[in-house]
XYZ file of C-alpha atoms in Angstrom:
597
model
C -23.037 -10.872 -12.842
C -21.926 -8.751 -15.791
C -18.207 -8.945 -16.558
C -16.157 -6.760 -18.862
C -14.540 -9.787 -20.470
C -14.733 -13.560 -19.938
C -12.881 -15.506 -17.311
C -10.393 -17.432 -19.464
C -10.390 -21.216 -19.105
C -8.013 -23.769 -20.623
C -5.381 -26.354 -19.803
C -2.184 -25.173 -21.532
C -1.188 -21.922 -19.839
C -2.397 -18.539 -18.617
C -0.786 -15.122 -18.243
C -2.445 -12.029 -16.769
C -0.816 -8.654 -16.253
C -1.313 -4.909 -16.158
C -0.364 -4.491 -19.853
C -1.419 -6.513 -22.888
C 2.095 -6.529 -24.375
C 3.483 -8.251 -21.283
C 0.653 -10.792 -21.241
C 1.145 -11.559 -24.930
C 4.889 -11.877 -24.408
C 4.470 -14.282 -21.529
C 2.010 -16.390 -23.496
C 4.373 -16.519 -26.458
C 7.057 -17.946 -24.187
C 4.701 -20.679 -22.997
C 3.748 -21.461 -26.602
C 7.420 -21.873 -27.496
C 8.130 -24.352 -24.714
C 9.146 -22.078 -21.857
C 7.779 -22.610 -18.392
C 5.963 -20.165 -16.102
C 9.226 -18.779 -14.746
C 10.656 -18.069 -18.196
C 7.367 -16.437 -19.189
C 7.243 -14.257 -16.076
C 10.804 -13.007 -16.557
C 10.256 -12.130 -20.221
C 6.956 -10.407 -19.403
C 8.531 -8.578 -16.483
C 11.196 -6.984 -18.656
C 8.555 -5.984 -21.225
C 6.607 -4.204 -18.482
C 9.643 -1.955 -17.982
C 9.270 -0.769 -21.582
C 5.468 -0.768 -21.877
C 4.728 0.839 -18.483
C 7.810 2.993 -17.766
C 5.771 5.305 -15.537
C 5.022 2.329 -13.288
C 8.313 0.427 -13.124
C 11.821 0.393 -14.528
C 15.180 -1.421 -14.473
C 16.243 0.596 -11.417
C 13.327 -0.658 -9.333
C 12.562 -3.808 -7.381
C 10.417 -6.951 -7.537
C 9.012 -9.313 -4.908
C 7.906 -12.666 -6.331
C 5.855 -15.565 -4.951
C 6.060 -18.820 -6.877
C 5.048 -22.448 -6.780
C 7.467 -24.935 -8.269
C 5.709 -28.182 -9.119
C 8.897 -30.248 -8.838
C 9.652 -28.954 -5.353
C 5.989 -28.910 -4.264
C 6.405 -25.680 -2.321
C 5.851 -21.928 -2.357
C 8.952 -19.727 -2.353
C 9.473 -15.985 -2.046
C 12.103 -14.193 -4.128
C 13.159 -10.936 -2.508
C 14.251 -8.665 -5.327
C 14.152 -5.718 -2.943
C 17.383 -3.745 -2.686
C 18.728 -2.250 0.518
C 19.722 1.193 1.763
C 23.283 2.319 0.964
C 25.985 2.021 3.631
C 26.098 5.814 3.863
C 22.333 6.169 4.376
C 21.962 6.961 8.072
C 19.419 9.057 9.922
C 22.196 11.459 10.933
C 23.287 11.847 7.301
C 19.800 12.926 6.262
C 18.987 15.104 9.261
C 22.376 16.763 8.787
C 21.068 17.897 5.397
C 18.109 19.522 7.112
C 15.666 16.767 6.142
C 13.045 15.133 8.339
C 11.667 12.940 5.539
C 13.521 11.035 2.839
C 12.757 12.939 -0.396
C 10.178 11.331 -2.653
C 12.289 11.835 -5.782
C 15.954 12.093 -6.711
C 19.153 10.269 -5.868
C 19.002 10.384 -2.061
C 16.018 8.025 -2.020
C 17.703 5.277 -4.054
C 18.181 1.768 -2.742
C 20.174 -0.921 -4.555
C 18.144 -1.718 -7.717
C 16.901 -5.222 -6.963
C 14.602 -6.063 -9.879
C 17.341 -7.379 -12.145
C 18.732 -9.618 -9.424
C 15.293 -10.921 -8.527
C 14.368 -11.816 -12.106
C 17.776 -13.427 -12.699
C 17.558 -15.526 -9.549
C 14.178 -16.933 -10.578
C 15.358 -17.566 -14.143
C 18.535 -19.287 -12.971
C 16.967 -21.522 -10.340
C 13.606 -22.437 -11.879
C 13.647 -21.299 -15.518
C 14.807 -23.076 -18.672
C 15.445 -20.257 -21.154
C 18.637 -18.337 -21.764
C 19.242 -14.714 -20.868
C 19.234 -13.729 -24.534
C 15.864 -15.403 -25.121
C 14.031 -13.797 -22.189
C 15.457 -10.331 -22.921
C 14.779 -10.415 -26.670
C 11.182 -9.078 -26.514
C 12.112 -6.188 -24.208
C 15.117 -5.269 -26.337
C 12.965 -5.285 -29.455
C 10.332 -3.037 -27.859
C 12.977 -0.676 -26.488
C 14.641 -0.388 -29.909
C 11.504 -0.144 -32.032
C 9.169 1.564 -29.590
C 5.842 0.814 -27.925
C 2.493 2.593 -28.270
C 2.313 5.387 -25.706
C -0.472 4.896 -23.182
C -2.618 7.894 -22.291
C -1.327 7.596 -18.743
C 2.283 7.592 -19.918
C 1.674 10.741 -21.953
C -0.145 12.298 -19.005
C 2.644 11.440 -16.589
C 5.364 12.862 -18.846
C 3.247 15.946 -19.458
C 2.833 16.540 -15.736
C 6.604 16.438 -15.126
C 7.634 18.140 -18.387
C 8.650 21.348 -16.636
C 10.651 19.450 -14.025
C 12.456 17.538 -16.774
C 13.259 20.580 -18.893
C 14.289 22.823 -15.985
C 15.849 20.406 -13.504
C 16.444 16.955 -15.051
C 17.766 17.411 -18.617
C 18.880 13.775 -18.923
C 15.265 12.721 -18.372
C 14.087 15.295 -20.901
C 16.480 13.769 -23.453
C 14.958 10.320 -22.858
C 11.250 11.066 -22.465
C 10.684 14.242 -24.498
C 11.558 13.195 -28.063
C 12.068 16.259 -30.254
C 11.561 18.324 -27.103
C 7.855 17.496 -26.834
C 5.613 15.317 -24.703
C 4.842 12.194 -26.758
C 1.231 11.927 -27.821
C -0.954 9.058 -26.660
C -0.857 6.362 -29.332
C 2.469 7.498 -30.772
C 5.551 5.269 -30.793
C 8.148 5.747 -28.044
C 11.510 3.982 -27.982
C 14.414 3.862 -25.541
C 17.470 2.940 -27.634
C 19.934 3.578 -24.799
C 18.186 1.025 -22.567
C 18.079 -1.410 -25.484
C 21.854 -0.996 -25.852
C 22.318 -1.629 -22.123
C 20.459 -4.922 -22.325
C 22.237 -5.908 -25.559
C 25.593 -5.300 -23.874
C 24.530 -7.483 -20.947
C 23.726 -10.322 -23.343
C 26.971 -9.870 -25.295
C 29.136 -9.844 -22.170
C 27.286 -12.858 -20.769
C 27.724 -14.901 -23.940
C 31.423 -14.017 -24.042
C 31.849 -15.096 -20.427
C 30.186 -18.533 -20.583
C 28.672 -21.104 -22.914
C 26.167 -22.419 -20.373
C 22.736 -20.991 -19.562
C 23.469 -20.683 -15.861
C 26.923 -19.242 -16.480
C 25.507 -16.541 -18.746
C 22.887 -15.566 -16.167
C 25.597 -15.320 -13.505
C 27.774 -13.240 -15.835
C 24.912 -10.835 -16.555
C 24.277 -10.452 -12.850
C 27.962 -9.715 -12.396
C 27.859 -7.068 -15.147
C 24.893 -5.442 -13.430
C 26.120 -5.415 -9.844
C 29.899 -5.391 -10.280
C 30.460 -4.382 -13.895
C 29.556 -1.579 -16.274
C 26.027 -0.986 -14.881
C 27.253 -0.631 -11.307
C 30.086 1.632 -12.440
C 27.691 3.971 -14.264
C 25.312 4.106 -11.291
C 28.084 4.807 -8.795
C 29.594 7.522 -10.981
C 26.220 9.202 -11.523
C 25.498 9.241 -7.776
C 28.946 10.559 -6.873
C 29.414 13.144 -9.603
C 25.948 14.641 -10.210
C 23.314 16.372 -8.059
C 19.656 17.117 -8.772
C 16.667 18.904 -7.277
C 14.275 16.618 -5.432
C 11.009 16.965 -3.497
C 12.820 18.753 -0.652
C 13.282 21.691 -3.027
C 17.059 21.315 -2.672
C 19.786 19.831 -4.867
C 21.336 16.568 -3.670
C 23.664 13.903 -5.005
C 23.328 10.201 -4.300
C 24.656 7.778 -1.703
C 24.800 4.513 -3.679
C 28.326 3.230 -4.310
C 29.851 0.404 -6.301
C 30.414 -1.411 -3.008
C 26.699 -1.191 -2.161
C 25.772 -2.864 -5.421
C 28.526 -5.476 -5.273
C 27.542 -6.509 -1.756
C 23.866 -7.207 -2.492
C 22.105 -10.197 -3.988
C 18.502 -11.366 -4.265
C 17.420 -14.066 -1.822
C 14.903 -16.902 -1.572
C 12.747 -17.103 1.556
C 9.847 -19.106 2.885
C 6.476 -17.315 2.775
C 4.403 -16.266 5.725
C 1.067 -18.096 5.709
C -2.382 -18.048 7.266
C -5.104 -20.693 6.955
C -8.553 -19.280 6.252
C -11.698 -21.333 5.465
C -9.683 -24.127 3.805
C -7.333 -21.785 1.956
C -3.692 -21.132 2.838
C -2.683 -17.603 1.851
C 1.034 -16.946 1.313
C 2.741 -13.546 1.521
C 6.196 -12.002 1.843
C 7.770 -11.244 5.195
C 7.375 -7.904 7.021
C 9.884 -6.169 4.737
C 6.741 -5.851 2.630
C 3.247 -5.033 3.840
C 2.055 -8.537 2.932
C 1.528 -9.727 6.516
C -1.210 -7.075 6.813
C -3.268 -9.208 4.390
C -2.827 -12.160 6.743
C -3.652 -10.057 9.810
C -6.877 -8.947 8.148
C -7.779 -12.589 7.528
C -6.982 -13.430 11.154
C -9.352 -10.708 12.324
C -12.073 -11.516 9.782
C -12.005 -15.232 10.629
C -14.179 -14.418 13.646
C -16.943 -12.793 11.573
C -19.612 -14.385 9.361
C -18.897 -12.476 6.159
C -20.903 -14.937 4.060
C -23.918 -14.420 6.283
C -23.619 -10.629 6.049
C -23.947 -10.679 2.259
C -21.324 -9.668 -0.249
C -20.734 -5.873 -0.270
C -23.524 -5.224 2.239
C -23.102 -2.371 4.725
C -22.225 -4.849 7.488
C -19.687 -6.563 5.238
C -18.023 -3.316 4.111
C -17.940 -1.865 7.625
C -16.387 -5.022 9.065
C -13.727 -5.370 6.379
C -12.686 -1.710 6.617
C -12.537 -1.676 10.417
C -10.360 -4.804 10.392
C -8.126 -3.221 7.753
C -7.629 -0.180 9.990
C -6.477 -2.398 12.856
C -4.125 -4.498 10.708
C -2.532 -1.480 9.048
C -2.063 0.236 12.401
C 0.051 -2.784 13.350
C 1.928 -2.426 10.064
C 2.922 1.087 11.101
C 3.996 0.052 14.597
C 5.697 -3.298 14.008
C 6.778 -4.002 10.416
C 10.322 -3.654 9.107
C 13.171 -5.694 7.662
C 13.345 -8.735 9.983
C 17.100 -8.899 9.393
C 17.369 -5.583 11.243
C 14.434 -5.491 13.673
C 12.373 -7.970 15.668
C 8.827 -8.345 14.325
C 6.475 -10.390 16.600
C 4.778 -12.183 13.704
C 3.708 -15.307 15.563
C 1.738 -13.200 18.016
C 0.387 -10.801 15.368
C -1.107 -13.769 13.514
C -2.092 -15.725 16.631
C -5.687 -16.378 17.673
C -5.414 -14.944 21.197
C -4.074 -11.623 19.958
C -6.629 -11.388 17.159
C -9.538 -12.282 19.435
C -8.536 -9.314 21.587
C -8.165 -7.036 18.569
C -11.390 -8.293 16.973
C -13.329 -7.070 19.993
C -12.342 -3.512 19.045
C -14.571 -3.669 15.951
C -17.735 -1.934 17.054
C -20.930 -0.800 15.362
C -19.407 2.574 14.433
C -16.232 3.540 12.583
C -13.343 4.314 14.898
C -11.295 7.451 14.211
C -8.040 6.560 15.997
C -4.910 4.757 14.791
C -4.891 1.790 17.168
C -1.850 -0.499 16.966
C -1.837 -3.437 19.340
C 0.589 -4.573 22.046
C 1.747 -8.074 21.035
C 3.349 -9.952 23.935
C 2.686 -6.891 26.078
C 5.126 -4.743 24.127
C 4.159 -1.097 23.771
C 3.729 -0.022 20.132
C 5.819 2.841 18.882
C 4.721 5.116 16.073
C 6.644 7.997 14.484
C 6.360 11.156 16.545
C 6.414 13.631 13.676
C 3.266 14.784 11.931
C 3.095 13.840 8.250
C 4.067 16.782 6.097
C 2.460 18.698 3.291
C 3.843 20.613 0.329
C 4.586 23.719 2.375
C 6.289 21.741 5.127
C 8.348 19.729 2.666
C 9.519 22.904 0.945
C 9.422 21.404 -2.522
C 7.262 20.014 -5.279
C 5.333 16.744 -5.184
C 6.084 16.099 -8.864
C 7.191 12.523 -9.388
C 6.835 11.391 -5.778
C 5.081 8.445 -4.233
C 1.890 6.758 -5.394
C -0.625 6.406 -7.138
C 0.027 7.214 -10.770
C -2.070 10.343 -11.239
C -4.191 11.613 -8.376
C -7.327 13.653 -8.848
C -5.461 16.752 -7.668
C -2.939 16.379 -10.491
C 0.020 15.155 -8.474
C 2.026 12.647 -10.461
C 3.305 9.737 -8.466
C 4.920 6.416 -9.208
C 2.906 3.258 -9.174
C 3.396 -0.401 -9.847
C 2.800 -3.290 -12.250
C 1.656 -6.823 -11.634
C 1.770 -10.141 -13.494
C 0.641 -13.724 -12.860
C 1.500 -16.882 -14.792
C 0.511 -20.558 -14.604
C 1.759 -23.226 -17.011
C 0.517 -26.672 -17.997
C 2.980 -28.297 -15.582
C 1.385 -26.525 -12.631
C 4.122 -23.965 -11.979
C 2.725 -20.590 -10.875
C 4.131 -17.078 -10.406
C 2.822 -13.865 -8.837
C 5.120 -10.832 -9.165
C 4.755 -7.120 -8.445
C 7.565 -5.160 -10.135
C 7.760 -1.482 -9.270
C 10.054 1.483 -8.680
C 12.498 3.196 -10.960
C 9.552 4.796 -12.745
C 10.530 7.458 -15.269
C 9.412 10.354 -13.046
C 11.194 9.185 -9.891
C 14.779 10.211 -10.549
C 16.965 11.658 -13.329
C 17.795 9.264 -16.154
C 21.354 7.902 -16.070
C 22.394 8.833 -19.634
C 24.807 5.926 -20.126
C 22.143 3.353 -19.181
C 18.781 4.739 -20.312
C 17.052 4.280 -16.976
C 16.809 5.976 -13.581
C 17.198 4.770 -10.035
C 14.279 4.030 -7.745
C 13.156 5.969 -4.693
C 12.080 3.177 -2.349
C 14.077 4.659 0.575
C 11.309 7.268 0.923
C 9.461 4.575 2.870
C 11.969 4.674 5.734
C 11.403 6.999 8.694
C 14.139 9.446 9.708
C 13.602 8.713 13.378
C 15.707 6.261 15.371
C 14.232 3.251 17.118
C 11.311 2.452 14.826
C 10.980 -0.918 13.066
C 11.169 0.905 9.728
C 13.824 3.446 10.678
C 16.457 4.152 8.035
C 19.390 1.769 8.542
C 22.339 1.037 6.238
C 21.862 -2.320 4.525
C 18.188 -2.653 5.487
C 15.251 -3.210 3.162
C 12.566 -0.526 3.405
C 9.152 -1.780 4.449
C 7.554 -1.613 1.046
C 3.959 -1.773 -0.176
C 4.763 -4.307 -2.911
C 2.688 -7.379 -2.210
C 2.099 -10.268 -4.628
C -0.281 -12.934 -3.324
C -0.557 -16.696 -3.560
C -3.123 -19.120 -2.157
C -3.384 -22.878 -1.784
C -6.700 -24.724 -1.570
C -6.682 -27.919 0.469
C -2.881 -27.810 0.314
C -2.687 -27.611 -3.479
C -1.604 -24.553 -5.521
C -4.735 -22.669 -6.492
C -4.461 -18.901 -7.044
C -1.808 -16.297 -7.910
C -3.039 -12.697 -7.796
C -2.184 -9.102 -7.043
C -2.539 -5.447 -7.949
C -0.641 -2.185 -8.110
C -1.770 0.548 -5.736
C 0.688 1.293 -2.935
C -1.037 1.141 0.450
C -4.165 -0.175 -1.255
C -2.521 -3.354 -2.571
C -3.367 -5.484 0.451
C -6.852 -4.008 0.612
C -7.834 -4.414 -3.053
C -6.240 -7.876 -3.179
C -8.113 -8.847 -0.032
C -11.393 -7.552 -1.501
C -10.794 -9.732 -4.559
C -9.990 -12.808 -2.457
C -13.038 -12.348 -0.223
C -15.237 -11.892 -3.287
C -14.162 -15.323 -4.494
C -14.285 -17.065 -1.104
C -17.421 -15.464 0.395
C -19.126 -13.889 -2.606
C -18.912 -16.990 -4.779
C -17.625 -14.945 -7.726
C -15.361 -16.276 -10.439
C -12.012 -14.592 -11.070
C -13.261 -12.035 -13.599
C -16.370 -11.247 -11.587
C -14.180 -10.627 -8.536
C -11.848 -8.363 -10.521
C -14.812 -6.406 -11.893
C -16.671 -6.121 -8.577
C -16.846 -2.609 -7.061
C -13.677 -1.829 -5.115
C -13.179 0.039 -1.856
C -10.386 0.868 0.599
C -9.465 2.896 3.678
C -7.032 5.816 3.760
C -7.111 5.925 7.566
C -3.424 5.220 8.241
C -0.252 7.109 7.215
C 0.783 6.805 3.583
C 3.948 4.856 2.919
C 5.038 7.553 0.463
C 6.347 11.096 0.761
C 4.991 13.219 2.404
C 3.446 10.444 4.539
C 0.002 12.022 4.979
C -2.979 10.176 6.478
C -6.729 10.723 6.168
C -8.326 9.357 9.349
C -11.731 7.825 8.839
C -11.765 8.227 5.052
C -13.147 5.334 3.021
C -13.044 5.324 -0.787
C -15.599 3.318 -2.751
C -16.637 3.053 -6.401
C -20.007 4.551 -7.286
C -21.376 1.226 -8.480
C -22.242 0.385 -4.853
C -25.891 1.004 -3.887
C -26.225 4.642 -2.659
C -28.317 3.407 0.283
C -25.348 1.348 1.451
C -23.081 4.387 1.149
C -25.453 6.409 3.302
C -25.584 3.634 5.899
C -21.778 3.606 6.068
C -21.806 7.360 6.614
C -24.390 6.921 9.364
C -21.946 4.543 11.034
C -19.253 7.213 11.040
C -17.241 6.485 7.886
C -16.171 9.501 5.834
C -17.100 7.916 2.518
C -15.721 9.453 -0.671
C -17.506 7.996 -3.693
C -15.218 7.535 -6.687
C -15.960 7.123 -10.377
C -16.947 3.716 -11.697
C -14.025 1.495 -12.646
C -11.438 3.682 -10.910
C -10.128 1.629 -7.962
C -7.952 -1.482 -8.225
C -5.958 -3.020 -11.081
C -6.097 -6.696 -10.203
C -5.062 -9.684 -12.229
C -5.112 -13.365 -11.351
C -4.505 -16.888 -12.590
C -5.720 -20.097 -10.988
C -5.470 -23.842 -11.249
C -8.463 -26.000 -10.344
C -7.536 -28.368 -7.552
C -10.332 -30.779 -8.465
C -10.575 -33.359 -11.238
C -10.835 -30.899 -14.144
C -7.396 -29.375 -13.623
C -8.491 -26.334 -15.632
C -6.353 -23.231 -15.657
C -8.130 -19.874 -15.434
C -7.208 -16.186 -15.730
C -8.703 -12.731 -15.361
C -7.396 -9.192 -15.724
C -8.388 -5.663 -14.871
C -10.452 -3.510 -17.265
C -9.750 -0.272 -15.356
C -7.339 1.969 -17.206
C -7.855 0.000 -20.438
C -4.449 -1.680 -20.497
C -4.543 -4.873 -18.393
C -5.221 -8.147 -20.169
C -5.120 -11.901 -19.750
C -4.122 -14.453 -22.371
C -4.334 -18.213 -22.341
C -5.696 -21.401 -23.811
């Protein structure tokens, strides 16, 4: 089939990401002797500068990786937790029934820095100064402004000038929205990273000691002090329409650290897919595979009406379980063994009928009754404030500006592989901290302000996020690292890509370029938590006759413009005799790219 660019093939190294500057940076690290982990860290920090509307230093990052020496997949949880003061009573006492989608109240501990540093320390080879050098250079000298960056800043210009002057000072140079293609720098952020390097080099002469010192500066030193002071001494208007300060304290930051976990896995047609735990939505990918394993997708034909109907109906069932059962497993019991078990999925699979179902139908694993939030998702009038800057995706068709996400994948000649999905702390999420040059994230908006739910707001808990990098083994060997931005769509678009390779016989670039689709049937993870029962989105490159057949079956199909859904990237390593490395990246949005040789 036609592809927008070639699937890259080589044997030295591959990097694919949502921005060409990050991909080029990662490849330059591989060329200079760094491994996949060094390359991913350097590229990850460049994404903060190149795509500031999609991620930032105050955000978070989940990472899946394969280390060739250890011969295993590991998960790095760079997801921060709710502050100690963040209780349901604290929020409801402020008259809130949802965590605001913007501002200081929605901040969790910024986990991205800790996540990147943990991977660099444990599996990397480069120094802190080396991996930060490209990001510092771009922050000092500026990057070309993407159309979407200019559009995002333009959409929140009034909010910045009227309500968030520190953000206006950072993102409105000379008091104006930067033009697409112009150069935009962030010298304050560059100074923050330079100070981290200077303090680290003064504290230790070893690579590992400098990484530890930088982490200490971030979570217990000058960065933590600036964050705590900003939260305690300032207050800002958020999506509630009211002015609030923050809850993060120096103690919250000092008490948190990134962790390494084992992945959750599911075996499907000779492939072992690996995902994060239920503090992310990743297990929903595995639940979809468990349901789909009982259907003959290959026999249906790739992107046929039967195929699309079956995949969407299974997605609706898996994501209903996400709503009823997922949360931080350190704070709630999640019946994962049953949710991924054959008996449970055989029962759930029988619910997929010839017509689209309009209900949200979570299951009852082990006979336990599911519990969903009792409140009705809000709208702008209910919330009492503006949507500006809240949630996801980047820019909706109705003009609402929302945060989104980045993604990057790396494989090196040694066989090490990384899949990472950095997000949060986007420029429009929260006021810029003037001493640091970045803002805090708003991931706490994903908690529910209702007691007794798996994803209820709890001090010290991770919110159940949408961030969901993916990794797959073939016949027990590392094969594929992939992922996409897109909030609730991440584990639908990524699944579509995976199924296109496994059942459609497409190569990586063909699978990235294939028409995308998803369901919006279940509640959004983002403020104001709306749902659109029965709605299915699909790109207009699908045969109109198939669209009409889906509508006949009861789907409310909304046809979207060509090349508008999904922002996937991927790298792979042949498990056969060739050992070739491959990569592909997304053409949608005209900024993703892959590099390799």
